XYZ file of C-alpha atoms in Angstrom:
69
model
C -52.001 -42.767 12.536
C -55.553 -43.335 11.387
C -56.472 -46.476 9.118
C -58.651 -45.403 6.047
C -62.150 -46.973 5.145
C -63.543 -46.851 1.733
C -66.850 -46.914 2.089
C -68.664 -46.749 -1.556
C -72.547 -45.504 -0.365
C -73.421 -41.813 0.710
C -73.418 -42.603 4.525
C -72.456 -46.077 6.678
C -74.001 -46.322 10.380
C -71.319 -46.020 13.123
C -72.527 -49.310 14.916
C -71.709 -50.953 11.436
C -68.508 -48.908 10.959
C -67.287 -50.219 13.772
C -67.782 -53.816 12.930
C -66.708 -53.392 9.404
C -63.616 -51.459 10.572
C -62.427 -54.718 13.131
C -62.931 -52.218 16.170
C -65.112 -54.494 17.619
C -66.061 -58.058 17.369
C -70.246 -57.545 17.552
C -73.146 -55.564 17.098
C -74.058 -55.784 20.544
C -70.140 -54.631 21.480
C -70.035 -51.760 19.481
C -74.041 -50.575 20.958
C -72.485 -50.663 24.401
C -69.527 -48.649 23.418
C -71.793 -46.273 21.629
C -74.387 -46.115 24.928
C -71.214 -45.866 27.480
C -69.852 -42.780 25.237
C -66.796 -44.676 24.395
C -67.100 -43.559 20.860
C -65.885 -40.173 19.160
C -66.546 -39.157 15.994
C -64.799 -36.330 14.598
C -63.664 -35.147 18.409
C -66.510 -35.562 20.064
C -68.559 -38.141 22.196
C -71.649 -39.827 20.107
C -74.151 -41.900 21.621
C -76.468 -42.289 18.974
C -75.217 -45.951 17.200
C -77.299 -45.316 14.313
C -75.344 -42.153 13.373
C -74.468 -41.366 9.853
C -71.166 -41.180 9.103
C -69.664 -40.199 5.412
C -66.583 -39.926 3.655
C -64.372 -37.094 5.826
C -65.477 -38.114 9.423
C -63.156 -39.288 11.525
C -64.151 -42.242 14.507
C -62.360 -42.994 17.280
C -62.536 -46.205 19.912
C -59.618 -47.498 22.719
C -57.064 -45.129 21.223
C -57.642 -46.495 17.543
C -58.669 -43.738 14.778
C -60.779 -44.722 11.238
C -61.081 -42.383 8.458
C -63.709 -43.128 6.083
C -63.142 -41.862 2.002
């Protein structure tokens, strides 16, 4: 089952999402993850950290699945 993040701007960065979401424990962590194509985002493999991601996508990392409102 997916945890839900509220996010309350238009758009969050997935690097940041990831941080803010406890998926990882650094900036620097969640670039790597990003870079090694660890990191889906609504199915499918995004390398770009910097991606915008707004209320409806869905991110997943290791298993674990965010859904931000």
């Amino acid at each position: 089952m997916a945890d839900k993040i509220k996010n309350t701007t238009e758009f969050i960065k997935l690097d940041a999402l990831l941080k803010f979401a406890s998926l990882v424990d650094s900036g620097g962590e969640a670039k790597n993850l990003i870079q090694n194509g660890e990191v889906l985002v609504n199915g499918e493999v995004c390398t770009m950290r910097g991606k915008k991601i707004r209320p409806g996508d869905k991110v997943e990392l290791g298993g674990k699945e965010v859904i931000v409102e």
